[in-house]
Coordinates of C-alpha atoms in Angstrom, one line a residue:
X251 CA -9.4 -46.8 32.9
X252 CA -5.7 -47.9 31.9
X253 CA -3.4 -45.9 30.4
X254 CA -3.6 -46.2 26.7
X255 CA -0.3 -46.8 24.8
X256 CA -1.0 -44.0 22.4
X257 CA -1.2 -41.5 25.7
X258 CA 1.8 -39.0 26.2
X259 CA 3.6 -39.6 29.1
X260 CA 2.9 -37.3 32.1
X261 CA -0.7 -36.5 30.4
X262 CA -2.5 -37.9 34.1
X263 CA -5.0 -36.1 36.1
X264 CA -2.9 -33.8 37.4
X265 CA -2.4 -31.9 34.1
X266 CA -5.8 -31.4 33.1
X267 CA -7.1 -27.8 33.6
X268 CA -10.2 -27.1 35.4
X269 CA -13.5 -26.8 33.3
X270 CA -17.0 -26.2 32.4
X271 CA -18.5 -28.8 29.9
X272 CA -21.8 -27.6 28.5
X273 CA -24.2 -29.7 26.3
X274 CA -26.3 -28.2 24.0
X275 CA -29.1 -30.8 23.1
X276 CA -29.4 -31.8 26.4
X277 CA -32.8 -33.1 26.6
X278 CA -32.0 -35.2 23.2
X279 CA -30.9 -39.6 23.2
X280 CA -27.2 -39.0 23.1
X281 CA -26.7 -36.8 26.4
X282 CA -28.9 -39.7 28.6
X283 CA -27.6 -42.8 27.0
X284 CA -24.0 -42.2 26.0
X285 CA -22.7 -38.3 27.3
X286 CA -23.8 -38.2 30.9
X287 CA -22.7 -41.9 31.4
X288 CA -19.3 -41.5 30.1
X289 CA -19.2 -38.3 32.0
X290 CA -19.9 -40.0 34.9
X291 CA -17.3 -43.3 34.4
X292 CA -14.4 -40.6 34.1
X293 CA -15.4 -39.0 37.4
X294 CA -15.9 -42.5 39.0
X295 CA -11.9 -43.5 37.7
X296 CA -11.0 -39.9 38.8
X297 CA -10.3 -39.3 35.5
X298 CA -12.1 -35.3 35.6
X299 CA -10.4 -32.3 36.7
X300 CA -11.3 -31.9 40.2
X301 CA -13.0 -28.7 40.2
X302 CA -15.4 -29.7 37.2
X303 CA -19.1 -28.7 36.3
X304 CA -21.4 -29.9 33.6
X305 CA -24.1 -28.0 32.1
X306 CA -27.2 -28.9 30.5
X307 CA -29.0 -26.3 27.3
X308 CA -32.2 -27.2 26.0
X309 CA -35.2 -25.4 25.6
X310 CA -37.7 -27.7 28.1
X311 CA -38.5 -26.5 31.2
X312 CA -36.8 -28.1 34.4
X313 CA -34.8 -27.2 37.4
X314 CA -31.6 -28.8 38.0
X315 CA -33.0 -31.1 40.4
X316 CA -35.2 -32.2 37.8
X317 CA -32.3 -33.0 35.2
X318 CA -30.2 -34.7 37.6
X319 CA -33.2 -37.3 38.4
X320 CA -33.0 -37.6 34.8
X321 CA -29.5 -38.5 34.3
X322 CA -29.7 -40.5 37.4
X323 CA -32.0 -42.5 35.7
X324 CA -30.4 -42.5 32.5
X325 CA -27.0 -43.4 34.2
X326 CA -28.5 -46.3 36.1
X327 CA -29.5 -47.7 32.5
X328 CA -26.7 -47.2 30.3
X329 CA -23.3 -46.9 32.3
X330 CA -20.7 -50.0 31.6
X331 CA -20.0 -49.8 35.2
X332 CA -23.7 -51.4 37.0
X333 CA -25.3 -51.0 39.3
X334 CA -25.1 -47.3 39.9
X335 CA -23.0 -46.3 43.0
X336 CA -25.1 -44.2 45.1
X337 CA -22.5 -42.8 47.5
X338 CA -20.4 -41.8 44.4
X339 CA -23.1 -39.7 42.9
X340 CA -24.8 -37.9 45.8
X341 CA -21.4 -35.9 45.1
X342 CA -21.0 -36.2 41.5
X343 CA -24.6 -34.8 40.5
X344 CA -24.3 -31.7 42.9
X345 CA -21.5 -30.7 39.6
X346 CA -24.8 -30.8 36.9
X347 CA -26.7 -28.2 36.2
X348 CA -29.6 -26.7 33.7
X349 CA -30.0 -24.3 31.8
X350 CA -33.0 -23.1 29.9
X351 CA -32.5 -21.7 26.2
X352 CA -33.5 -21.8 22.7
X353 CA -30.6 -22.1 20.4
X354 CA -31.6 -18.5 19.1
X355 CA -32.5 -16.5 22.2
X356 CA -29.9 -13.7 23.0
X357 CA -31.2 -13.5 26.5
X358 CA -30.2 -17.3 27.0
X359 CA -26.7 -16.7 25.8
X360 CA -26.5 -13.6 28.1
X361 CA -28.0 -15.6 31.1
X362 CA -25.7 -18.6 30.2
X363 CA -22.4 -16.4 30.4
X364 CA -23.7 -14.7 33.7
X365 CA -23.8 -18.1 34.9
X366 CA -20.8 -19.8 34.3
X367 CA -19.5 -16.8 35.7
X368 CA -21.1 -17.7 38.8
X369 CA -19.8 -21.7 38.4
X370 CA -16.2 -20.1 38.4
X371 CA -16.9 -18.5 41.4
X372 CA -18.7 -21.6 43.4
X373 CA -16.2 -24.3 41.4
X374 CA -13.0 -22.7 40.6
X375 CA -13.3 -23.6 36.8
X376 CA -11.3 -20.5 35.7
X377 CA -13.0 -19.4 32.9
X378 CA -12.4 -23.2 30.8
X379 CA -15.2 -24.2 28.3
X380 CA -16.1 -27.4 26.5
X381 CA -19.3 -26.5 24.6
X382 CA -20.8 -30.0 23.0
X383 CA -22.9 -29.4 20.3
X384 CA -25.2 -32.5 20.7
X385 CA -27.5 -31.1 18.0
X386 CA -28.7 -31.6 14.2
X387 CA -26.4 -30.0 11.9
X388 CA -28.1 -26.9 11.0
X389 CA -27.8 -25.4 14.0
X390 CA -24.3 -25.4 14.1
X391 CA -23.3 -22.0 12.8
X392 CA -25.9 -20.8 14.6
X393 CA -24.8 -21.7 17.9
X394 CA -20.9 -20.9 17.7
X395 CA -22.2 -17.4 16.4
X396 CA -24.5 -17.0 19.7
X397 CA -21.7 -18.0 22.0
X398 CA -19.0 -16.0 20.0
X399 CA -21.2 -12.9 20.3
X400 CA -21.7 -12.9 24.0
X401 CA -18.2 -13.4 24.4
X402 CA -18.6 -17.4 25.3
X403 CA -16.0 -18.6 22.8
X404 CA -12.6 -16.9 22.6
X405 CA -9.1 -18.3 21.0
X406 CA -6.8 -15.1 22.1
X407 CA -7.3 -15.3 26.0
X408 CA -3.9 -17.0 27.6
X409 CA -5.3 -17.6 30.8
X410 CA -8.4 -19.4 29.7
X411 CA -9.3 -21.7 27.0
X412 CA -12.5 -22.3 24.9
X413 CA -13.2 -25.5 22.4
X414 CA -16.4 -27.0 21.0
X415 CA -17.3 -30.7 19.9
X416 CA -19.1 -30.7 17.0
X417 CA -21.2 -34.1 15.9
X418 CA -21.5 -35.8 12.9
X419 CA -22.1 -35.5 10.2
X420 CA -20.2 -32.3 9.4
X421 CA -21.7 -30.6 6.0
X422 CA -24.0 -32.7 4.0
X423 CA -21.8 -32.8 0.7
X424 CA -18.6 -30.7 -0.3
X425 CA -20.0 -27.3 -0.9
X426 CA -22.3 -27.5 1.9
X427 CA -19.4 -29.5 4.2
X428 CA -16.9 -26.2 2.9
X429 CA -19.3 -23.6 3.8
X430 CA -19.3 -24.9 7.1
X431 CA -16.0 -24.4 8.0
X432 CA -16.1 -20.9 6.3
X433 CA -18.7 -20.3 8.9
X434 CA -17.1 -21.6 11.7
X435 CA -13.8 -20.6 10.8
X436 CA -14.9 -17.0 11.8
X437 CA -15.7 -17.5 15.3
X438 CA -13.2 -20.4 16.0
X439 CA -9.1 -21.5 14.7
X440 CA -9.1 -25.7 14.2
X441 CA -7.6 -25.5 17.2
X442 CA -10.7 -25.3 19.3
X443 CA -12.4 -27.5 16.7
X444 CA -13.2 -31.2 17.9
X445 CA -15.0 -33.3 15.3
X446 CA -16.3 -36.2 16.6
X447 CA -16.5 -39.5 15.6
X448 CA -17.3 -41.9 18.1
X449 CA -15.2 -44.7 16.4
X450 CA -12.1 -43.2 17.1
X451 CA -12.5 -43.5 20.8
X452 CA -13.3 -47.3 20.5
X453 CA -10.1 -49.3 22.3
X454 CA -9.8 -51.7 18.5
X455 CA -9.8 -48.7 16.5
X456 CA -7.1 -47.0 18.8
X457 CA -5.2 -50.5 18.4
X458 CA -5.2 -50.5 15.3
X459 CA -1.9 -48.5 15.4
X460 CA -0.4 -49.9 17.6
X461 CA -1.3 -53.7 16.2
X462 CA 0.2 -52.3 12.9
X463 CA 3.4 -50.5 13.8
X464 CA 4.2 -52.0 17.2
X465 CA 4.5 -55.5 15.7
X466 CA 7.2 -56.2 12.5
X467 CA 5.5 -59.4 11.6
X468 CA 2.2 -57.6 10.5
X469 CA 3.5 -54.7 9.0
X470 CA 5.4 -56.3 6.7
X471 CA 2.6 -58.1 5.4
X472 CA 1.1 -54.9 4.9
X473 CA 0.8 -54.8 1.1
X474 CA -0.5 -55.9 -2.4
X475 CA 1.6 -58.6 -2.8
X476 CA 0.2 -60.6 -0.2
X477 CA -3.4 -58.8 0.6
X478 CA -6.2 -60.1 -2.1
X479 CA -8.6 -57.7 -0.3
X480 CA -10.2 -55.7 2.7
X481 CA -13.5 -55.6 4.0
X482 CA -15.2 -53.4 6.5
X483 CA -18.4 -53.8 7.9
X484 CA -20.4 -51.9 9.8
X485 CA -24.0 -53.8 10.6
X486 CA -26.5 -52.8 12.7
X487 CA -29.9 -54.8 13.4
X488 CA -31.7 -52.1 14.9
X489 CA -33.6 -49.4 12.7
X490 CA -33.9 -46.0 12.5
X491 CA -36.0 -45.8 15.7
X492 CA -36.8 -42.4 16.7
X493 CA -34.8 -40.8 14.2
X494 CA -36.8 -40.4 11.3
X495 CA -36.5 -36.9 10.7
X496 CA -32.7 -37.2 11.3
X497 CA -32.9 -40.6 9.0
X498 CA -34.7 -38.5 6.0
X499 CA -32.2 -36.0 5.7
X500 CA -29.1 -37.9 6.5
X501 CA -29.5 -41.5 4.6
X502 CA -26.7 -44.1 5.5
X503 CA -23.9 -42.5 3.1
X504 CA -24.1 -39.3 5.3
X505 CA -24.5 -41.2 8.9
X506 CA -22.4 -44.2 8.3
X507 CA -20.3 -43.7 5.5
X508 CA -18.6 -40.3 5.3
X509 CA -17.3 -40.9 8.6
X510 CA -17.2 -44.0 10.6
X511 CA -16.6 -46.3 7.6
X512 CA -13.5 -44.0 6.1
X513 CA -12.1 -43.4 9.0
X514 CA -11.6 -47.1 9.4
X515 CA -10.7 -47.5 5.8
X516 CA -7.9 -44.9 6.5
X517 CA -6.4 -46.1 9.5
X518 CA -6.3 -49.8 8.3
X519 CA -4.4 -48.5 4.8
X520 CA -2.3 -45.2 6.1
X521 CA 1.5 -45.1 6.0
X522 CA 3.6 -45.1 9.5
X523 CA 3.6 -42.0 10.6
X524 CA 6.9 -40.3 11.5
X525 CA 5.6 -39.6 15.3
X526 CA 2.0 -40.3 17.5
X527 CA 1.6 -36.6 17.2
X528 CA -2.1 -35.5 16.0
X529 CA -1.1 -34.0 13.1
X530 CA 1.3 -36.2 11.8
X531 CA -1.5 -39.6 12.0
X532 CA -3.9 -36.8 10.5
X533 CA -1.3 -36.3 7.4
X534 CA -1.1 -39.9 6.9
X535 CA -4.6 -40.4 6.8
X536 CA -5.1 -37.7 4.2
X537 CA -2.5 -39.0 2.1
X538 CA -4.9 -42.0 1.8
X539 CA -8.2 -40.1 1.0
X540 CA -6.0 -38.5 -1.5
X541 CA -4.4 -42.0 -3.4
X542 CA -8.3 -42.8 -3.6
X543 CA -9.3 -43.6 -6.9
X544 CA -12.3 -41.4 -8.0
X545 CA -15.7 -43.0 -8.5
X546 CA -17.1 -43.2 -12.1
X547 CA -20.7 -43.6 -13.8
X548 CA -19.3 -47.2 -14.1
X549 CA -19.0 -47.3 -10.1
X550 CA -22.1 -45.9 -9.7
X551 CA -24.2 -48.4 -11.7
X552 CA -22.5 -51.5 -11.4
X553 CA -20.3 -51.6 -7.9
X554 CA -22.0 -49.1 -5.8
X555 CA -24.9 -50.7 -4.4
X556 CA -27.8 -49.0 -2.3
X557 CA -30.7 -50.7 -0.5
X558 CA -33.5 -50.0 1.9
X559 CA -35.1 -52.3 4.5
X560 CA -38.5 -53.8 4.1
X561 CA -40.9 -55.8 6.6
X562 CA -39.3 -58.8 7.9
X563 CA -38.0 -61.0 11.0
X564 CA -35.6 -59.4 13.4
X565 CA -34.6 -62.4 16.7
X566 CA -38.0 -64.1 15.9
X567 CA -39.9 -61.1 16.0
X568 CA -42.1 -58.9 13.1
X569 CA -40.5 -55.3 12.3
X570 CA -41.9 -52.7 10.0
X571 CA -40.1 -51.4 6.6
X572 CA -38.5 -48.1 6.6
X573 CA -41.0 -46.2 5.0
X574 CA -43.6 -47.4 8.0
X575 CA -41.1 -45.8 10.5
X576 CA -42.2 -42.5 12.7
X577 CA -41.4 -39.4 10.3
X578 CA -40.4 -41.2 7.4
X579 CA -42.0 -40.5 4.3
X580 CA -44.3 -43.4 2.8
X581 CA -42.3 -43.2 -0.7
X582 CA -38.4 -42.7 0.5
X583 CA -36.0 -43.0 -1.8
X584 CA -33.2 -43.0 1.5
X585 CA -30.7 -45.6 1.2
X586 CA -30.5 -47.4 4.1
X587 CA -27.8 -49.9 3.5
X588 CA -24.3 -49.4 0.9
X589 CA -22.3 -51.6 -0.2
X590 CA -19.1 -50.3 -2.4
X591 CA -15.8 -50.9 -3.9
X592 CA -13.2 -48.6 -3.6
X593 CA -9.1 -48.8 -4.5
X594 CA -6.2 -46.8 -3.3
X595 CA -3.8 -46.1 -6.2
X596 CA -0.4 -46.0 -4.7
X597 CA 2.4 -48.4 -4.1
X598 CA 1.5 -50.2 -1.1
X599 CA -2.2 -50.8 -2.2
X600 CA -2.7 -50.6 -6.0
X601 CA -4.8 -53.2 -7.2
X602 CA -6.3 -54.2 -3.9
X603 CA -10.2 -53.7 -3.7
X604 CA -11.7 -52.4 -1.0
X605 CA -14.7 -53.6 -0.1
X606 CA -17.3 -51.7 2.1
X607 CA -21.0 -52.5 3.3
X608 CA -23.1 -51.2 6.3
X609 CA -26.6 -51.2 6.9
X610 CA -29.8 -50.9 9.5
X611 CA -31.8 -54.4 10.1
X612 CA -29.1 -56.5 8.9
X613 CA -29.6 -60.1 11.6
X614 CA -26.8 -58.6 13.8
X615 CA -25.0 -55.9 15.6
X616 CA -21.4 -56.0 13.9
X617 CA -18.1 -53.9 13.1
X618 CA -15.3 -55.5 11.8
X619 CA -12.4 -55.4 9.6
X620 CA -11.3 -58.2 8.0
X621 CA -8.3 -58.3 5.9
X622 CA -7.8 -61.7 3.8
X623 CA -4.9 -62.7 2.5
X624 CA -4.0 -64.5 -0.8
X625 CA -3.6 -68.0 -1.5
X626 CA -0.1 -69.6 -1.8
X627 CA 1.4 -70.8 -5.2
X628 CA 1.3 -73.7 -6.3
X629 CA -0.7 -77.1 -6.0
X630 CA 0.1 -78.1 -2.3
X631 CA -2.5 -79.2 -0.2
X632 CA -5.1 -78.6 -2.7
X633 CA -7.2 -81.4 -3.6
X634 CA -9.0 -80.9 -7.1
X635 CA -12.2 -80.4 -6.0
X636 CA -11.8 -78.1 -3.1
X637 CA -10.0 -75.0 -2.6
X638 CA -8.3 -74.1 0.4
X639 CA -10.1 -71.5 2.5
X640 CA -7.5 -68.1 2.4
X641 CA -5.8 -66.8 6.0
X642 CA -7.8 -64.3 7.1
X643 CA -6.8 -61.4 9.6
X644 CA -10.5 -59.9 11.4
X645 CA -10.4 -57.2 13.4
X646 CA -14.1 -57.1 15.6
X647 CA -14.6 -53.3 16.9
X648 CA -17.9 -54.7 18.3
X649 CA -19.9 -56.1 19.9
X650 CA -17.1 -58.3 20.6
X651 CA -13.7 -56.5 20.8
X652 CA -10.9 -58.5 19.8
X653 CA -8.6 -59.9 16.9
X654 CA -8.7 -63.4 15.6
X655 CA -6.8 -64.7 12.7
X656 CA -8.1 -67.5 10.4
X657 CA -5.2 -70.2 9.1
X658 CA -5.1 -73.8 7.8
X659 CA -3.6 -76.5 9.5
X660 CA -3.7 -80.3 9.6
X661 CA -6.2 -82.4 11.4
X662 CA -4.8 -85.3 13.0
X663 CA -4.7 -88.9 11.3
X664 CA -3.3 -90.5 8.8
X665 CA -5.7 -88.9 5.3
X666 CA -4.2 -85.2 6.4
X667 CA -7.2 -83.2 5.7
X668 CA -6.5 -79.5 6.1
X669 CA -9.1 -77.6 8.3
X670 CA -9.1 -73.8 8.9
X671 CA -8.8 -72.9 12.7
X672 CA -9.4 -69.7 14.0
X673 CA -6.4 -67.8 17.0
X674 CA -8.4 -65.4 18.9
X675 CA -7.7 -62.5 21.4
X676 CA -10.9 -60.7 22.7
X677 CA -9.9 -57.9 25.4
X678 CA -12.9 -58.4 27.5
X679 CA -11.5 -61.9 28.8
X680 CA -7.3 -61.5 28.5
X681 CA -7.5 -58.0 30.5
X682 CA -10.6 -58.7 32.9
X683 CA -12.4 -55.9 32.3
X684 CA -14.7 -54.0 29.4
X685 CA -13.3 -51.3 27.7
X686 CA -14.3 -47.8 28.3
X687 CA -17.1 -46.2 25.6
X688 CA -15.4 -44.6 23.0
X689 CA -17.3 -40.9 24.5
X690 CA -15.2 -41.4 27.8
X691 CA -11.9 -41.4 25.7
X692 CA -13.2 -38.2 23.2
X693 CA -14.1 -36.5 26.2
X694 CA -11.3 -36.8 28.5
X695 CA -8.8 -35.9 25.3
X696 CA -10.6 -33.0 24.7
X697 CA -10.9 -31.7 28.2
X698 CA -6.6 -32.7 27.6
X699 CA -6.8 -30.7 24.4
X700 CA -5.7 -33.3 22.0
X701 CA -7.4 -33.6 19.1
X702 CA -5.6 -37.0 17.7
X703 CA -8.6 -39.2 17.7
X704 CA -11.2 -36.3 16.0
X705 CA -11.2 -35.5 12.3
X706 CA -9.5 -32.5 11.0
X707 CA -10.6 -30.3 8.5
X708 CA -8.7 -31.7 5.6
X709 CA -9.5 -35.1 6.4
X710 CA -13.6 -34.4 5.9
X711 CA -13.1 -32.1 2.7
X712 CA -11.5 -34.7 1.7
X713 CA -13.6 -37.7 2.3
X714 CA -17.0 -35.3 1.3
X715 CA -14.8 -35.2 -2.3
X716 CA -15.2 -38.9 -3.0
X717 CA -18.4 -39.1 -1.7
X718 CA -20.2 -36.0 -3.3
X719 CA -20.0 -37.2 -7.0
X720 CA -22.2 -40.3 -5.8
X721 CA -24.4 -37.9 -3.6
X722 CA -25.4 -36.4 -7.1
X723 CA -25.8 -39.2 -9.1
X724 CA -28.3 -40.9 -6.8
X725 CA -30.3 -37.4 -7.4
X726 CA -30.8 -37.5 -10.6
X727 CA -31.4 -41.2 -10.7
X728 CA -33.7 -42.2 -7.6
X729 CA -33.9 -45.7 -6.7
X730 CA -36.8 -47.7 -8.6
X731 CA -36.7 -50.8 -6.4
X732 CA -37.2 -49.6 -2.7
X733 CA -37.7 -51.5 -0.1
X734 CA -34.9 -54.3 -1.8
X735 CA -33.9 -56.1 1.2
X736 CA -36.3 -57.7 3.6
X737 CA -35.1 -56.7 7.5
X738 CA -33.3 -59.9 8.4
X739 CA -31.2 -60.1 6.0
X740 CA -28.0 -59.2 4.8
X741 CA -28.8 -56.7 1.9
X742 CA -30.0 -56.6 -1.2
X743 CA -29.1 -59.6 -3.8
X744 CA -27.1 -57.3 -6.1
X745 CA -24.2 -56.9 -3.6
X746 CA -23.1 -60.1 -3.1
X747 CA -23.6 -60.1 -7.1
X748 CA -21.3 -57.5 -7.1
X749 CA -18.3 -58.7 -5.3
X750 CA -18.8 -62.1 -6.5
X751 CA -18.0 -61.0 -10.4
X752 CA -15.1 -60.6 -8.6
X753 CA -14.5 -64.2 -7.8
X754 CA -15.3 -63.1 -3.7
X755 CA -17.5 -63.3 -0.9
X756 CA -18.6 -61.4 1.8
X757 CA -17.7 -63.1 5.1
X758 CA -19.9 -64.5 7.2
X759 CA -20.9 -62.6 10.6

C-alpha cells in the first residue's frame, strides 16, 4: 500500500501501538467478505502492529480452528491480492481467535476480558482495544454498556487505549440518531468514537481533496459562476440479497443516503480547510450540511422522488421484485431507489442544484460524481439546430476508479464539426496496481487513532436534520405506486421528469 498524500509524515509502522482488534458480529457477511480480508492485506504489506491479535464474538459455536478455516476460505474469495499466499498465513491465522458470546451474557464479557488478558500475555498487545461493532444498530448501546461494565472500554488509562468502530447507519432519524450518542456518550468521549463509512476509505474519495486543493486550475473553477450543476450517483445492480430484515428497517434513505451520498455531497462542495487535520476537514464539512437549504412539502411532492424495484432483466437473466425477496414483506412500502434535489445557500454555491439518485437493480454497479459545467456565451460554434454538449468533470469512485473530463474540440476536415472527447486517468492502469479497499484504510487509521476519514458527531446530527423531515412525510403519506421501476432500469419515470423541468438530464452510465 503507498503512502497516501493525506498521511502525516512519520505516521509508518513503526508508530502504531500494539493491539487487540475484536469483532463483534463475527459470523455475519461483512467480517468474511470485506473485515478479515482487509485485515489480512494490511498484515501481508506489513502494515499491522507487529504484536497484533484479532478476535472473533458471535454467539455460534466453534473453536478457533474452526473460524480460521472460515476466514481462510473467505479470504481466498474476496482479497484484492489472489490467490491466497499460503506461507504468509500459516503465520498470520495463528493471530485469530474466537470467542463465544451473546451480545447480552455477563459471563461472556467476563470470559472475554479474562482473555484478552491472557492475549497480552502470549502477544504483548498491552492492554490496546479496537472493538468493531459489526452489528445491527440496536445493539449498539447494548454492547458499549457490556464492555464498559466489565471494565473493557476505558478513556482515562495513560498507558493503554480503548476505541470502538461503530457501522452504519448511526440512529434511524434525529431523535433516535441524538439518543444514541446520549447513550454512548456515557461510556465513551468522541475520541474513542469511529463512525464508519466505508466511502471515506475509497482512494477517489480521499482524492478528492487533494484533486481540489492541490491543483489551482480546478479550484478556481470551483463555483456558481461557471458550475450549472452536480450529480452524484450511487447505483448498484444487485438487490437486497440476504438482507431483508436489515432492508425492511433501513430503506435506501437510511443505508445509502444519510451517509455515503452526503458525505460525497460535502466533500465535493466544502471550503479549503485551513490544515489536513481531522477536525478542521470535519468543520468544513459541517459548514456545508449547515448552508443546506431545508426541504419543503414542495420538495417532498414534486423533486423528491422514491421508487422500488419490480420483476425484470438483470445481464440477460430474470430477477424477482423487492417484495419477493427473503424477509421482505409482500406489501413494502421501502423505498428502494431516491432521487433528490438539494441546494447549498451560500456564496460559492447558491443557485447550483444538486442533484442526487441511488438505487438497487439499476443495469450497473456505479459511483460517480459528475460535475458539469455551463455553456459559453454567445453563438460560436453553435449551429441552429444542435446544441453543444457542456464540459463535464466525472469523478468514478467505482467500479472503475479514475477521473475523466468531457470537452469539445474540432474534428479534422475542412466542414469543422465539433465533437465532444473525453481525457481520462483511471488509477488501476497509470499506477500499476488496484487500490486498497476502503476497510484496509479505516482500519489501519484507527489502529493509528485518526479519526479524519470517519464521521463525527456533528456531521451525522446534522445530516439526520435534513433528512428527518422527509423521513416523516413519507409516514404519513405511503407510497401508492410500488413496485414503479422494473429491475433493469434506471428508476422510475418521474425522476428523469423531475430534473428535466429543469431543462437537464441524468448522465448516462
Amino acid at each position: 500500500m503507498n503512502a497516501h498524500p493525506l498521511e502525516e509524515p512519520g505516521r509508518t509502522t513503526r508508530s502504531m501501538d500494539p493491539c487487540i482488534l475484536v469483532i463483534f458480529g463475527a459470523t455475519g457477511d461483512l467480517t468474511g467478505r470485506k473485515l478479515m480480508p482487509s485485515i489480512y492485506n494490511l498484515g501481508k504489506d506489513g502494515l499491522l502492529p507487529s504484536n497484533f491479535a484479532v478476535v472473533g464474538f458471535a454467539r455460534r459455536p466453534k473453536s478457533h480452528e474452526d473460524f480460521r478455516k472460515e476466514m481462510k476460505g473467505e479470504v481466498s474469495k474476496y482479497s484484492r491480492t489472489l490467490p491466497l499466499d499460503d506461507s504468509y498465513w500459516s503465520s498470520f491465522e495463528k493471530q485469530i481467535f474466537y470467542h463465544i458470546s451473546e451480545f447480552d451474557d455477563d459471563a461472556g464479557y467476563e470470559n472475554l476480558k479474562i482473555f484478552l488478558s491472557q492475549l497480552d500475555g502470549q502477544l504483548g498487545t498491552k492492554g490496546n482495544r479496537i472493538f468493531y461493532l459489526s452489528v445491527q444498530p440496536k445493539y449498539f448501546t447494548q454492547i458499549i454498556q457490556k464492555l464498559s461494565e466489565h471494565g473493557l472500554i476505558y478513556s482515562h488509562d495513560k498507558d493503554k487505549w480503548s476505541r470502538v468502530i461503530i457501522e452504519k447507519p448511526f440512529g434511524r432519524d434525529l431523535p433516535s440518531a441524538v439518543q444514541l450518542q446520549e447513550n454512548i456518550e456515557k461510556y465513551l468521549n468522541e475520541k474513542q468514537i469511529y463512525r464508519i463509512d466505508h466511502y471515506l476509505g475509497k482512494e477517489t474519495v480521499q482524492n478528492l481533496l487533494v484533486f481540489r486543493f492541490g491543483n489551482g486550475i480546478f479550484e478556481s473553477l470551483w463555483n456558481n459562476k461557471l458550475i450549472d450543476h452536480v450529480q452524484i450517483t450511487v447505483a448498484e445492480d444487485i438487490g437486497i440479497g440476504t438482507r431483508g430484515h436489515f432492508y425492511e428497517e433501513e430503506g435506501l434513505l437510511r443505508d445509502v443516503l444519510q451517509n455515503h451520498m452526503m458525505q460525497l455531497l460535502t466533500l465535493v462542495a466544502m471550503e479549503p480547510p485551513v490544515n489536513l487535520s481531522g477536525d478542521a476537514i470535519h468543520d468544513e464539512k459541517v459548514k456545508v450540511l449547515e448552508a443546506m437549504r431545508p426541504l419543503s412539502h414542495e420538495d417532498f411532492s414534486k423533486t423528491i422522488i422514491r421508487g422500488q424495484y419490480g420483476k425484470g432483466f438483470i445481464g440477460g437473466e430474470k430477477v424477482i421484485g423487492y417484495r419477493e425477496e427473503k424477509d421482505v414483506n409482500p406489501k413494502s412500502e421501502v423505498e428502494t431507489y431516491l432521487a433528490m434535489r438539494l441546494f447549498i445557500d451560500n456564496w460559492r454555491w447558491t443557485g447550483v442544484p444538486f442533484y442526487l439518485r441511488g438505487g438497487k437493480r439499476l443495469p450497473k454497479r456505479a459511483t460517480e460524481i459528475a460535475v458539469v459545467f455551463k455553456d459559453p456565451p454567445g453563438i460560436l460554434f453553435k449551429s441552429q439546430d444542435k446544441k453543444n454538449e457542456s464540459n463535464v468533470l466525472a469523478i468514478r469512485i467505482q467500479p472503475d476508479e479514475g477521473i475523466s473530463m468531457k470537452i469539445n474540440c474540432k474534428v479534422p476536415g475542412p466542414f469543422s464539426p465539433i465533437q465532444p472527447v473525453k481525457m481520462d486517468f483511471r488509477y488501476g492502469s497509470y499506477f500499476g496496481q488496484s487500490s486498497p479497499d476502503a476497510y484496509e484504510r479505516l482500519i489501519w487509521d484507527c489502529i493509528l487513532g485518526d479519526s479524519t476519514l470517519f464521521a463525527r458527531t456533528d456531521e451525522v446530527l446534522h445530516s439526520w436534520k435534513i433528512l428527518t423531515p422527509l423521513l416523516q412525510y413519507w409516514e404519513k403519506n405511503p407510497a401508492k405506486d410500488f413496485p414503479n421501476y422494473e429491475s433493469g432500469t434506471w428508476g422510475p419515470k418521474e425522476a428523469d421528469e423531475m430534473i428535466a423541468k429543469d431543462g437537464r438530464a441524468w448522465r448516462l452510465l
